[in-house]
CSV table of C-alpha atoms in Angstrom, one decimal:
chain,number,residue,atom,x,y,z
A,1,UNK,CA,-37.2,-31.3,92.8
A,2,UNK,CA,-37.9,-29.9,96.2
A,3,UNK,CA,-37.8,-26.4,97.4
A,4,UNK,CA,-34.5,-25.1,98.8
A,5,UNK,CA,-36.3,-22.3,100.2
A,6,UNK,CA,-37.3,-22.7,104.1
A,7,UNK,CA,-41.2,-23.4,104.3
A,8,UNK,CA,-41.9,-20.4,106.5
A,9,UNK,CA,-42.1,-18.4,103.0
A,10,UNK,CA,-44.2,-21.0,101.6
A,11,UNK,CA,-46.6,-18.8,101.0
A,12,UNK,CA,-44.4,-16.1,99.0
A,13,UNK,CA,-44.0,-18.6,96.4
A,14,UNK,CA,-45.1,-17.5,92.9
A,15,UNK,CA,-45.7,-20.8,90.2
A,16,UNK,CA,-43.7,-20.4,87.2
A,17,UNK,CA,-46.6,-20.3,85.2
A,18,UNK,CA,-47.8,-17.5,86.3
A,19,UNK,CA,-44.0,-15.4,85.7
A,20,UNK,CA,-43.9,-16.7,82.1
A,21,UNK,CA,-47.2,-15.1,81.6
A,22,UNK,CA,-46.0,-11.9,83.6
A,23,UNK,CA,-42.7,-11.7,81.7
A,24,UNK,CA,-44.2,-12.8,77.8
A,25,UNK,CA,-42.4,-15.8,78.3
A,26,UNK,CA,-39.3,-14.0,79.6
A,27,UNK,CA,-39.0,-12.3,76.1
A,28,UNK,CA,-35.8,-10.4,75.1
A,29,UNK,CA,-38.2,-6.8,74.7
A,30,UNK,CA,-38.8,-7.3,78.5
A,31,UNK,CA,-35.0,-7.5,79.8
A,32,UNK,CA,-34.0,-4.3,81.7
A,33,UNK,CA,-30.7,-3.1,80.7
A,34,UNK,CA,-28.5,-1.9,83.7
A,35,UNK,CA,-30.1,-4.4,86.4
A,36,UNK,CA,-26.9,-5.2,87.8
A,37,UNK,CA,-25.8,-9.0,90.0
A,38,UNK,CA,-26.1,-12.0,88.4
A,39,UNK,CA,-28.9,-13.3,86.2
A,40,UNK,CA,-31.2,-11.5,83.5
A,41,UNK,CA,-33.8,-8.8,85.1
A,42,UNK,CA,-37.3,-8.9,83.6
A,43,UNK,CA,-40.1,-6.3,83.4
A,44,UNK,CA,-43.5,-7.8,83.9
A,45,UNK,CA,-46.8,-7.5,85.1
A,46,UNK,CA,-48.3,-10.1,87.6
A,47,UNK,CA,-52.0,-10.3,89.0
A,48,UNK,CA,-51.2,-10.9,93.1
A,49,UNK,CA,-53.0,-12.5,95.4
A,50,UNK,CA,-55.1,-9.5,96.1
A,51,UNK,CA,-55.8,-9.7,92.6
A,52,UNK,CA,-53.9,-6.4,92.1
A,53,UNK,CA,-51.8,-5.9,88.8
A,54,UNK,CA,-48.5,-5.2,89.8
A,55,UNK,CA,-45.3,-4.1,87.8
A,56,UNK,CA,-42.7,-6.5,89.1
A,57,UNK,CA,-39.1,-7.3,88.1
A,58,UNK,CA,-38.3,-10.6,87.3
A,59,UNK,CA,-34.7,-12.0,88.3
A,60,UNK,CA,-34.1,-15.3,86.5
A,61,UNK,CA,-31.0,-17.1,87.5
A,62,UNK,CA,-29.0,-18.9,85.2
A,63,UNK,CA,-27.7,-22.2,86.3
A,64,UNK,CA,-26.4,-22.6,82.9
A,65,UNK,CA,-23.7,-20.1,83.9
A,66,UNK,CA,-23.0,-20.9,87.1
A,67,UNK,CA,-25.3,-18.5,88.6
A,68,UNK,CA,-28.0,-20.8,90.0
A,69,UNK,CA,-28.3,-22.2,93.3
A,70,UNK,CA,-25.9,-20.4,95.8
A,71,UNK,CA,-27.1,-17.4,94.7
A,72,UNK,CA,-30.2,-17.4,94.2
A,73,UNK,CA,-30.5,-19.2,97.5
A,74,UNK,CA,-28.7,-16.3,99.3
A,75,UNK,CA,-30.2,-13.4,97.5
A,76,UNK,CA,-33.6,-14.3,98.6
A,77,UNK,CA,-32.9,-16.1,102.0
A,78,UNK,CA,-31.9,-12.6,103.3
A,79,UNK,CA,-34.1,-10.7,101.0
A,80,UNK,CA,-37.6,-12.5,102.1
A,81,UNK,CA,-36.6,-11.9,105.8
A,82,UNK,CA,-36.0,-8.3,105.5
A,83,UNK,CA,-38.6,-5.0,105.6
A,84,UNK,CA,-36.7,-1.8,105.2
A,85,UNK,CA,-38.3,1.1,103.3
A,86,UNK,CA,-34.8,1.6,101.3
A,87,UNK,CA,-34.6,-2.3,100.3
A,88,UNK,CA,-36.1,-3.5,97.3
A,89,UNK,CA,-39.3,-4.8,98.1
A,90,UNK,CA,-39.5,-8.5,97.6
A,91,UNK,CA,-43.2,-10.1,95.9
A,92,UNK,CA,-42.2,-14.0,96.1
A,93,UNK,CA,-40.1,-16.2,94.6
A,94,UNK,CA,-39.8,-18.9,92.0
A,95,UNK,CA,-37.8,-22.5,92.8
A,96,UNK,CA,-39.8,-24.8,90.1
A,97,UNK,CA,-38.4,-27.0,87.0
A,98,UNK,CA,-34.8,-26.0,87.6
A,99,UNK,CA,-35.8,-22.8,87.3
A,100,UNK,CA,-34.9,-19.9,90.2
A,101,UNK,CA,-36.2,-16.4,90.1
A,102,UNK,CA,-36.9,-13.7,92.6
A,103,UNK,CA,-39.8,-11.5,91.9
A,104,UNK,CA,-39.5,-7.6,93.1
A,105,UNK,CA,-41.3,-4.6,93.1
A,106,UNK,CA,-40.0,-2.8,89.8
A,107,UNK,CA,-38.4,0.2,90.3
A,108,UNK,CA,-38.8,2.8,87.6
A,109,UNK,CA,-36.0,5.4,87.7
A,110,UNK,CA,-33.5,2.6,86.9
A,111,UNK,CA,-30.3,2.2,89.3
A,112,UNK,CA,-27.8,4.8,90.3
A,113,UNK,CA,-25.1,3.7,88.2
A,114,UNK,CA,-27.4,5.0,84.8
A,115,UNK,CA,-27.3,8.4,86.8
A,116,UNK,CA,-23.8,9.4,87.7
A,117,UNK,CA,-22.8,11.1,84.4
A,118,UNK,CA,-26.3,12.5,83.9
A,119,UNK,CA,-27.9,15.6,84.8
A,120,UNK,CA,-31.2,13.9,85.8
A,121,UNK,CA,-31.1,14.1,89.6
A,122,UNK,CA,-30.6,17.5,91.2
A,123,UNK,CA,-27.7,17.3,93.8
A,124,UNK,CA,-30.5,17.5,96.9
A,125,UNK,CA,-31.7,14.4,95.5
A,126,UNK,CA,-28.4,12.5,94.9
A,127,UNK,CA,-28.1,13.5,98.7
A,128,UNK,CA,-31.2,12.4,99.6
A,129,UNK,CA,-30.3,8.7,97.8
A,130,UNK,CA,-27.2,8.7,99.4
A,131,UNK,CA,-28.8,9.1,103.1
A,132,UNK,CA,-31.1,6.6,101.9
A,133,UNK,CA,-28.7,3.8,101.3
A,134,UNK,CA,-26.7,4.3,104.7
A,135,UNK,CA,-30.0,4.0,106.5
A,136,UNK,CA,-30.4,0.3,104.3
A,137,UNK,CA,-27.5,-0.3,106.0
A,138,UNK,CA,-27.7,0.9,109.1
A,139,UNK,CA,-30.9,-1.5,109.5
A,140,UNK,CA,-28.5,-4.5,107.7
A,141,UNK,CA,-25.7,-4.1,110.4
A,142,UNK,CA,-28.0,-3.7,113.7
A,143,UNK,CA,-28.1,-7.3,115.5
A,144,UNK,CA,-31.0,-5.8,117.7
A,145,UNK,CA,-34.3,-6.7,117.3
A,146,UNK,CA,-36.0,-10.1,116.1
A,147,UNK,CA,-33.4,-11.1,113.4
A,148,UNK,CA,-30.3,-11.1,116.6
A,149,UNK,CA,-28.1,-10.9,113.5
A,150,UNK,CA,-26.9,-8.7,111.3
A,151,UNK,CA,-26.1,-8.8,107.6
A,152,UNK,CA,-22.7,-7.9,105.4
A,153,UNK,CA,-23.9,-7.1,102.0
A,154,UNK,CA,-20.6,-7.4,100.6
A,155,UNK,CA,-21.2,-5.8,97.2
A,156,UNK,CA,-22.1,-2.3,98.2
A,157,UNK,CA,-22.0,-0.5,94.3
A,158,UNK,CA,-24.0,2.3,92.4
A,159,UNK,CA,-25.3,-0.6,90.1
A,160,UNK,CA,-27.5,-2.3,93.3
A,161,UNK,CA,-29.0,0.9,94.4
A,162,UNK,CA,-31.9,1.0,93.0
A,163,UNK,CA,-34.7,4.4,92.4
A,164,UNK,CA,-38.1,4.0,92.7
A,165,UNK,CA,-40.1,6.5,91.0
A,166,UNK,CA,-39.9,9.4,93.4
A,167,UNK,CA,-35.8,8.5,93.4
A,168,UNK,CA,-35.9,7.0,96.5
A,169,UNK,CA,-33.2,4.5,96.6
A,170,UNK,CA,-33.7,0.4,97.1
A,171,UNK,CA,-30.7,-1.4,97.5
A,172,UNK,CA,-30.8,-5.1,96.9
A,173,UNK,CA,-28.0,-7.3,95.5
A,174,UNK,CA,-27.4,-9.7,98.2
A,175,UNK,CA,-26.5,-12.7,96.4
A,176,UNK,CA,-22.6,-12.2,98.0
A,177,UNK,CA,-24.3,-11.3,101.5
A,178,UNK,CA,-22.9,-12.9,104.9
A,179,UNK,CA,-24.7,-12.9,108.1
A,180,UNK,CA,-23.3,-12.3,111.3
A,181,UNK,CA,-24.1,-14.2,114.5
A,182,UNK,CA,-23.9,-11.7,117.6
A,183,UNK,CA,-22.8,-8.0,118.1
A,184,UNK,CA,-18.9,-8.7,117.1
A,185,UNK,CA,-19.2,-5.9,114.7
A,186,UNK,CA,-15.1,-5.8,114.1
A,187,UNK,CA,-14.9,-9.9,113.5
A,188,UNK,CA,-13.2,-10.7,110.5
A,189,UNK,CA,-15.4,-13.7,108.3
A,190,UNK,CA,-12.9,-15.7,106.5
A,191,UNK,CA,-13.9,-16.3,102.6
A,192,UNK,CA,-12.2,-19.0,101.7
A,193,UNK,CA,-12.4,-19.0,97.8
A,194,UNK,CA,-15.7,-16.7,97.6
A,195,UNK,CA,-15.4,-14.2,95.0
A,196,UNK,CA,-17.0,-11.0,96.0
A,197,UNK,CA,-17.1,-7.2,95.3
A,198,UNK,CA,-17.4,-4.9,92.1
A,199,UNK,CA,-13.8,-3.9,90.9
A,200,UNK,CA,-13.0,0.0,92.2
A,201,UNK,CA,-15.3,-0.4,95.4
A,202,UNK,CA,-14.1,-3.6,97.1
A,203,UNK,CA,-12.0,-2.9,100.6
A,204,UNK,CA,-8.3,-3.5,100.0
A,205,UNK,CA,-8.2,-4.6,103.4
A,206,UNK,CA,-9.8,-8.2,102.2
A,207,UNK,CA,-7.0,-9.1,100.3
A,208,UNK,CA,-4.8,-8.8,103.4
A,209,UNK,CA,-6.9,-9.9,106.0
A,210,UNK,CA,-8.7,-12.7,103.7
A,211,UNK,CA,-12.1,-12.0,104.9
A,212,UNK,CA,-14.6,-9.1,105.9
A,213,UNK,CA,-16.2,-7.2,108.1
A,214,UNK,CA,-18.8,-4.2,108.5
A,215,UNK,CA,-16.1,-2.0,107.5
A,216,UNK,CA,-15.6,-3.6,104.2
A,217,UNK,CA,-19.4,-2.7,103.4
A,218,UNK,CA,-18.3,0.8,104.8
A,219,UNK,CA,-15.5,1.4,102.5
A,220,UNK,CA,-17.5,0.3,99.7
A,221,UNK,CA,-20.3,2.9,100.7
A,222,UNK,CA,-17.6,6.2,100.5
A,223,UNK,CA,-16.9,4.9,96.9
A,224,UNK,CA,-20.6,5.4,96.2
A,225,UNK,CA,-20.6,8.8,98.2
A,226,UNK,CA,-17.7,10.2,96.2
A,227,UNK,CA,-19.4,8.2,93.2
A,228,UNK,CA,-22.0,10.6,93.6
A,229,UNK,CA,-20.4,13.7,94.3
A,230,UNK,CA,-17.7,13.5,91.5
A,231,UNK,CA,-20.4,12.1,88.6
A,232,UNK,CA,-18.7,9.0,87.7
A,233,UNK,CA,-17.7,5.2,88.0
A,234,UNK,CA,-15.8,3.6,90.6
A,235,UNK,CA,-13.9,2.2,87.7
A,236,UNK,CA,-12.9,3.2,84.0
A,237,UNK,CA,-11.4,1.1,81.8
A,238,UNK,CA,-9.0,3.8,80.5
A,239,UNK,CA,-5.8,2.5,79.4
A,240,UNK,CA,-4.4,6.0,78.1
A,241,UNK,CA,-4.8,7.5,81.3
A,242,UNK,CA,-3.9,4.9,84.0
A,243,UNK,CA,-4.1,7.7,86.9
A,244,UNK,CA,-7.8,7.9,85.9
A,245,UNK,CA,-8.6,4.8,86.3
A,246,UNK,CA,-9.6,3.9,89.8
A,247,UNK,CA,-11.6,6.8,91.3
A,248,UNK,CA,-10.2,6.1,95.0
A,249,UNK,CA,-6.7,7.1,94.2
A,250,UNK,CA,-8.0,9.8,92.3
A,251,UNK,CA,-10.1,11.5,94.6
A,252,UNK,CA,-7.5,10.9,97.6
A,253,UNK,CA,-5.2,12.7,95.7
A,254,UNK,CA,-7.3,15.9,95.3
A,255,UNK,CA,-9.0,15.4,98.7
A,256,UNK,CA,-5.0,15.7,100.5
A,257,UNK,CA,-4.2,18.4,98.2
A,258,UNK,CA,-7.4,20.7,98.9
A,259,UNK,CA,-8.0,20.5,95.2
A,260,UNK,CA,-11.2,17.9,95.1
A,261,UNK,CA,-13.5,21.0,93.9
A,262,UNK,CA,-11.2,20.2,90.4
A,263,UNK,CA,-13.2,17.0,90.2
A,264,UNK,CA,-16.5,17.3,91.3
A,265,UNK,CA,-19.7,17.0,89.0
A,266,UNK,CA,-19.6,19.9,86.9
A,267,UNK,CA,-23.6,19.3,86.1
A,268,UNK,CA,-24.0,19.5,89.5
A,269,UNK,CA,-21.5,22.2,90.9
A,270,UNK,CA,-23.6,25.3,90.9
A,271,UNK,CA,-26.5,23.5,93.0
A,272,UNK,CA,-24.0,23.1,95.9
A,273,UNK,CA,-23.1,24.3,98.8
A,274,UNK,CA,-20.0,24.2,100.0
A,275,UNK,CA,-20.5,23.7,103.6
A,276,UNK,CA,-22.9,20.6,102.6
A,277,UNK,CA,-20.1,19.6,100.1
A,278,UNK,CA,-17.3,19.6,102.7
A,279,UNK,CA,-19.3,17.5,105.4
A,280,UNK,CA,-19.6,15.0,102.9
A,281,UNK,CA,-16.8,15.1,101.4
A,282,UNK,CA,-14.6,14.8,104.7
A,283,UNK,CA,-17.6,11.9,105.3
A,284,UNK,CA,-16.3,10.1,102.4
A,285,UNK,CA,-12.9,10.5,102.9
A,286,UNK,CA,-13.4,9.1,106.4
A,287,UNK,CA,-14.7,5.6,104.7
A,288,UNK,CA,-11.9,4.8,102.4
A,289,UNK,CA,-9.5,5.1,105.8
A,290,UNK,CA,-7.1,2.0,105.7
A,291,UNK,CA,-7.2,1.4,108.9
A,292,UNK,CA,-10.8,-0.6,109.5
A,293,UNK,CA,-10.6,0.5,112.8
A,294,UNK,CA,-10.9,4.4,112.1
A,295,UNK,CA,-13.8,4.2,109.6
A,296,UNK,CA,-17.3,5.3,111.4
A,297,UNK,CA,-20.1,3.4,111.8
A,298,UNK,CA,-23.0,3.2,109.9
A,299,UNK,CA,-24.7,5.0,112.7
A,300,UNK,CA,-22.5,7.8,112.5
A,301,UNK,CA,-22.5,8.0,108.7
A,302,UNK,CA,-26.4,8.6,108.7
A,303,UNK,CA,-26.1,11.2,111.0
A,304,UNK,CA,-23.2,13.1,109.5
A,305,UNK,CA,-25.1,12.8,106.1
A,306,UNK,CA,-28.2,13.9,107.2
A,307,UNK,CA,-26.8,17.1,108.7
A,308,UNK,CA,-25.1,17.5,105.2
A,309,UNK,CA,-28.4,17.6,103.6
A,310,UNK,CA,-29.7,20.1,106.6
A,311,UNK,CA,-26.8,22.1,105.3
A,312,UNK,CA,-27.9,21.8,101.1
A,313,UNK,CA,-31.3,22.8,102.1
A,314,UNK,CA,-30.1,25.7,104.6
């Protein structure tokens, strides 16, 4: 079967040979738990082309379940094309025997999701992730430069962040990803009948307007900020306490009622300061806006984030 991947990244591709070996023939002790999008994550080491051995992740896609070409097709169509230090770096792909895998630096602190309800990062760093992330996407949504378009990721979550092993965060995901022709950077892109989005972080505003736009990924992205600053999911499958369920309607209740300091990390509470806690916060708030129209930019969001963390380290 021939390649669906354009021959430009020819020379990316990995033989599958050579990932069965990496992965101990994609054994069940290698799987890495927490890996989120579709497919089964590997752990592996692979001698490169410089001969180097590398620990990689393995992303096999399972066309047994649906999860096959389409994705797999636009995970590493954007991916291969991209060069950000706060993407996951990509190593080559796989497209042999049926099989489709994408092959990734590994990261070693797991993904931000595993961290939220631990003590393990200090708030400076969780800060420090955060800023990373809205630079990811900063780089995604600029049309300048030799791509001439930019890139919705459309499934913005604290899953897809990955953390290297200095906690530098790698965000990748892109199997739902749209690109956008042009500098129309409020045009709606229709969906049809694609399904996108992790429940508790996806805009509202889709359902309504049946499509996305940069703000969706930017309403997405003040989930993950308040994600961060509160210590847990976007979403809790809490049938006792319905109020407690979606973190968005919880924290715009508390945010209105100058009472969010009820809800914030409690690991975390002592490390911050409040003048770096209400930038962000007010930040945040500013994402989950209704109105597309009155959320900031990306542009704007790095830079009010960055003088939060000039404020934590004050």
């Amino acid at each position: 079967m021939a390649s669906i991947i354009n021959d430009k990244f020819a020379h990316l591709r990995i033989p599958l040979e050579d990932v069965v070996k990496a992965t101990n023939n994609f054994h069940h002790d290698n799987i890495i738990i927490g890996h989120g999008g579709p497919g089964t994550a590997y752990r592996g080491r692979l001698y490169l082309r410089s001969e180097r051995l590398m620990e990689i992740t393995a992303r096999r896609f399972d066309w047994k379940h649906g999860e096959g070409h389409l994705e797999f097709l636009r995970e590493s169509t954007v991916l291969l094309d991209l060069e950000h230090t706060n993407l996951v770096s990509v190593i080559g792909f796989c497209d042999e025997k049926d099989e489709k895998i994408i092959v990734t630096m590994y990261e070693a602190n797991g993904n931000l999701g595993q961290c939220l309800t631990t003590p393990n990062l200090t708030w400076t760093q969780r800060l420090r992730v955060c800023v990373g992330v809205a630079r990811a996407l900063s780089y995604l949504h600029d049309v300048e430069g030799r791509r001439g378009y930019s890139i919705m990721h459309c499934n913005i979550n604290s899953d897809v962040i990955l953390l290297d092993e200095n906690s530098e965060a790698k965000l990748y995901g892109f199997e739902y990803s749209i690109k956008q022709a042009g500098d129309n950077k409020d045009e709606v892109i229709s969906l049809c009948d694609q399904h996108i989005g992790t429940m508790g972080c996806m805009d509202p505003a889709i359902e309504k307007t049946g499509g996305v736009t940069q703000k969706s990924d930017i309403y997405s992205f003040g989930v993950i900020l308040f994600e961060v600053l509160c210590g847990r999911r976007a979403f809790i499958d809490d049938h006792e306490n319905e109020a407690n369920r979606f973190l968005v309607s919880l924290v715009k209740y508390h945010y209105e009622n100058k009472s969010l300091h009820d809800i914030l990390n409690v690991d975390l509470y002592d490390q911050m300061s409040s003048q770096s806690v209400l930038k962000y916060s007010s930040l945040a708030y500013a994402c989950l806006y209704g109105n597309q129209a009155c959320r900031p930019d990306i542009d704007d969001i790095v830079n009010e984030l960055e003088k939060a963390m000039q404020l934590q380290l004050r």
